Short mmCIF file of C-alpha atoms in Angstrom, two decimals:
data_model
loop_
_atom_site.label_atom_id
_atom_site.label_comp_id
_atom_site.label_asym_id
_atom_site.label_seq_id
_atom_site.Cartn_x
_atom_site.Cartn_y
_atom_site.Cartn_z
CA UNK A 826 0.00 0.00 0.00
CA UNK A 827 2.92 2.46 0.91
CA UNK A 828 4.59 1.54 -2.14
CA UNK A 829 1.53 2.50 -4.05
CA UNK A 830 0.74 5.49 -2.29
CA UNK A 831 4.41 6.75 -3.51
CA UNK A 832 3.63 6.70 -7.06
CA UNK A 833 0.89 8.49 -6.71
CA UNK A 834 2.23 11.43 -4.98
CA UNK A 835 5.11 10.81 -7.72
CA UNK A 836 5.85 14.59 -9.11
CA UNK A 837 4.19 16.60 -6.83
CA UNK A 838 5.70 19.37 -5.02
CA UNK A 839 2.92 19.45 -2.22
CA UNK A 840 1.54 22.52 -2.32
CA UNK A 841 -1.28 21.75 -3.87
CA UNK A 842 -4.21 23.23 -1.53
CA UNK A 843 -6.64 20.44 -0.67
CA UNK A 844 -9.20 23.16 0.93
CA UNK A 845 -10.72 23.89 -2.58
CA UNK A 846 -11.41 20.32 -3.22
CA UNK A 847 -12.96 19.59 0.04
CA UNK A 848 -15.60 23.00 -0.34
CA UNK A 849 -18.36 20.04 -1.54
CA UNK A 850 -17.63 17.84 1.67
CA UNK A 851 -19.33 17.98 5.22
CA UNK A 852 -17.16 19.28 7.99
CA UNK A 853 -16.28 16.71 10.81
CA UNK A 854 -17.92 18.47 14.17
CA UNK A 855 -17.87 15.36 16.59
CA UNK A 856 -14.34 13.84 15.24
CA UNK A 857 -13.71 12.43 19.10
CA UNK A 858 -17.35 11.20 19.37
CA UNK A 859 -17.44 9.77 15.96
CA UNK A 860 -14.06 7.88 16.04
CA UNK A 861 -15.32 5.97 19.22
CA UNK A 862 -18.51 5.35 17.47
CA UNK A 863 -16.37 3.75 14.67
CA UNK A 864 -14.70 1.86 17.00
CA UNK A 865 -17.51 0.56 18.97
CA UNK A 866 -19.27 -0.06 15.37
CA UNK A 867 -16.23 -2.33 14.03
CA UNK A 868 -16.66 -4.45 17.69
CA UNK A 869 -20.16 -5.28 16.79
CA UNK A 870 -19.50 -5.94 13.37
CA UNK A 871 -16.88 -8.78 14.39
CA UNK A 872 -18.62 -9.87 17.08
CA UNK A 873 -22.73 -9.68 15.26
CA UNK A 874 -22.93 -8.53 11.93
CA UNK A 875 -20.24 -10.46 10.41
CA UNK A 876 -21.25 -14.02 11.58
CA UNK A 877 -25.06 -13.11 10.61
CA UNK A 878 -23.49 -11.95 6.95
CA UNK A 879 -21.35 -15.40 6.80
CA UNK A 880 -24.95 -17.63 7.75
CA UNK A 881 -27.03 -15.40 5.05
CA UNK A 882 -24.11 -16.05 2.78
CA UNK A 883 -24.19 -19.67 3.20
CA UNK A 884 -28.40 -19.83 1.72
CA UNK A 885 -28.62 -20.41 -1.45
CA UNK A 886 -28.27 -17.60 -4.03
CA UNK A 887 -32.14 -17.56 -4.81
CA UNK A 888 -33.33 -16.98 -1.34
CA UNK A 889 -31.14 -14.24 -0.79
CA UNK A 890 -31.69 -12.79 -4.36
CA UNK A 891 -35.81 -13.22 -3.28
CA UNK A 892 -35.48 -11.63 -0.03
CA UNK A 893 -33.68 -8.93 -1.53
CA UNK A 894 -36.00 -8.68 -3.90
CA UNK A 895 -38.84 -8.61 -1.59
CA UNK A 896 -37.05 -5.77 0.99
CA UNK A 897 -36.42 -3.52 -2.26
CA UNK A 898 -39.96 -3.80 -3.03
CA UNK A 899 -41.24 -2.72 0.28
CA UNK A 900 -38.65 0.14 0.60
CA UNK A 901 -39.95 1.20 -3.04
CA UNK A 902 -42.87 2.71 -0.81
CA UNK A 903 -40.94 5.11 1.42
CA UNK A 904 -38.75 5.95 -2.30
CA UNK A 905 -42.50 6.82 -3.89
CA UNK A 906 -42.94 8.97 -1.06
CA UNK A 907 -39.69 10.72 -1.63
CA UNK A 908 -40.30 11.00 -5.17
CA UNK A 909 -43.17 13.07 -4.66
CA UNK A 910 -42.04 15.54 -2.00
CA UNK A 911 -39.20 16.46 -4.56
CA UNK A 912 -41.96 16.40 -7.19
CA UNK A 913 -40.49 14.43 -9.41
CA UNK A 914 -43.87 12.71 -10.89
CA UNK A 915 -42.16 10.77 -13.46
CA UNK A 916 -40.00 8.63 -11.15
CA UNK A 917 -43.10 8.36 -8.67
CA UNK A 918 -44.81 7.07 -11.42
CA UNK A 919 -42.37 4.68 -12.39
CA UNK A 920 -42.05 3.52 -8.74
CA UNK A 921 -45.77 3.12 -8.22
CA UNK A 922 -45.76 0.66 -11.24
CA UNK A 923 -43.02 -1.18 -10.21
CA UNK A 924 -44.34 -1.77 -6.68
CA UNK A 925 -47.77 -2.90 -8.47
CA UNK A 926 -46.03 -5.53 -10.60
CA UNK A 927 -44.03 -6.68 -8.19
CA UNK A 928 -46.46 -7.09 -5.56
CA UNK A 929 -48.99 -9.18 -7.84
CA UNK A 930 -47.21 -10.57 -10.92
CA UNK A 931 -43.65 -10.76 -8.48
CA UNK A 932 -45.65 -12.97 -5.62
CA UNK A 933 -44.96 -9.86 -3.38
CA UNK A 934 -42.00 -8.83 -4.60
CA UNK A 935 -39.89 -12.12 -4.72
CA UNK A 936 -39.17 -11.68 -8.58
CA UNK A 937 -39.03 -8.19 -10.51
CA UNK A 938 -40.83 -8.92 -13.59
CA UNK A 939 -41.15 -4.94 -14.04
CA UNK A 940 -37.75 -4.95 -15.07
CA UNK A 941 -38.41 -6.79 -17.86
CA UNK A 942 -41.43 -5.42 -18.34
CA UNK A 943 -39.38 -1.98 -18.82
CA UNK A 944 -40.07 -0.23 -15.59
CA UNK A 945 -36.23 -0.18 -14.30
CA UNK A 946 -35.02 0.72 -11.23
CA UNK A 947 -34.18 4.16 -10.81
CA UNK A 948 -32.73 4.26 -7.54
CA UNK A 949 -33.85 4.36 -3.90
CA UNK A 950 -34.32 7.64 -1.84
CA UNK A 951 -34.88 8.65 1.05
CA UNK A 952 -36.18 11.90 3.50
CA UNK A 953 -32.29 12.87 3.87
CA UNK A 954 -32.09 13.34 -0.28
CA UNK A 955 -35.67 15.17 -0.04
CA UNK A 956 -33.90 18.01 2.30
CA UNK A 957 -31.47 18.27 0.07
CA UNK A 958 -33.45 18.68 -3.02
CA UNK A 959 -35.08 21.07 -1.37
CA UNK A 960 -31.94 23.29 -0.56
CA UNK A 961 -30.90 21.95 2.87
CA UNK A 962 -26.99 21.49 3.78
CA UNK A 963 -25.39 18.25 4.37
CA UNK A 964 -24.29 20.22 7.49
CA UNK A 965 -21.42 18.00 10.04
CA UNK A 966 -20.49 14.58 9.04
CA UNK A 967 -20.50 12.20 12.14
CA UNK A 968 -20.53 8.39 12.99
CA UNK A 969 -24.19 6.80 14.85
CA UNK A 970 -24.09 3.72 16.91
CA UNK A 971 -25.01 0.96 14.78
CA UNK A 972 -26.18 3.29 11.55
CA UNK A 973 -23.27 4.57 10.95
CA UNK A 974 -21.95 7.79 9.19
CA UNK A 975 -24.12 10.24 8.25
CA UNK A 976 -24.87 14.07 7.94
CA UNK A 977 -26.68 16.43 9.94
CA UNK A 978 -29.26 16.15 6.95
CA UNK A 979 -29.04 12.69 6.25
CA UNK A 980 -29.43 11.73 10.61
CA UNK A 981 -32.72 14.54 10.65
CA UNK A 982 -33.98 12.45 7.30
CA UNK A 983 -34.01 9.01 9.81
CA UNK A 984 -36.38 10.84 11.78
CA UNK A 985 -38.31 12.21 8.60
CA UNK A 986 -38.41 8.36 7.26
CA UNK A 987 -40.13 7.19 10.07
CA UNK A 988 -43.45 9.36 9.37
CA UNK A 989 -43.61 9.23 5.74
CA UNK A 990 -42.99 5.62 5.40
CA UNK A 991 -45.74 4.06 4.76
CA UNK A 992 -44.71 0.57 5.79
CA UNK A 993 -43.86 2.17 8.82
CA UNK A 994 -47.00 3.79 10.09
CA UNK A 995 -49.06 0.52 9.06
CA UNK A 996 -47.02 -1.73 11.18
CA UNK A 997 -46.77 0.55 14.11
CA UNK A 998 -50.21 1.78 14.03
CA UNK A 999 -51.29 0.79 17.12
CA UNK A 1000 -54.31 3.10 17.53
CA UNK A 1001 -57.87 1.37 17.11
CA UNK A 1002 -60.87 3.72 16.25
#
């Protein structure tokens, strides 16, 4: 890695000033805070996540692409919902028709026949990318328990998923008229 690292910087005189290329990038505010976070995070992920990965690794490759299939098609709702608070109709549209097809014709959303069917996918979003269409800074970059990095926007759009997901409020509904 050194040895690679080398050739890069091969020819520079290092001056160069990195402050204009970092203008586009969120300012660390918490570095302490989130540098324990990462370290607490890696823990878990030896001790939890990365056995759980290894057992969902060993099913076979058409249950996981099926319940992959079936968690994309569920978060498609809380991505329709994004796509109209940016108002972008078109990819609402196309989301809403994916959903449909892969509800019914994809035995709830197990297989993506809309893909074939010419409804591709155009990308998940989420409450965070909603601020930000609508003019919000990223604000400070920092590292959540568990979650893990995010923005000032991006942690405020967690909260923001949570009542415009759909999925959400019908499971945790727990009001009865």
């Amino acid at each position: 890695l050194l040895l690679q690292t080398n050739f890069v910087f091969a020819g520079t005189e290092g001056s160069e000033d990195l402050s204009k290329s970092s203008e586009a990038s969120a300012k660390e505010c918490f570095e302490g805070v989130s540098r324990a976070m990462f370290k607490f995070n890696h823990a878990l992920d030896k001790v939890i996540f990365k056995p759980v990965a290894k057992g969902y690794r060993a099913l076979p490759a058409p249950i996981r692409k099926g319940t992959g299939n079936a968690v994309d098609n569920l978060r498609s709702l809380l991505t329709f919902s994004n796509n109209l608070l940016q108002g972008d109709l078109g990819r609402a549209g196309n989301t809403a028709a994916r959903f449909g097809i892969n509800t019914t014709a994809g035995i709830l959303g197990i297989f993506d026949p809309a893909t074939r069917m010419g409804f591709e996918d155009q990308g998940k979003e989420d409450f965070g990318q909603t601020l930000g269409a609508w003019g919000a800074d990223s604000g400070c970059y920092f590292v959540l328990p568990i979650l893990g990095p995010t923005t000032t926007r991006d942690a405020l759009g967690l909260v923001g998923n949570v009542f415009i997901d759909p999925v959400y409020q019908i499971t945790h509904n727990t009001e009865i008229d």
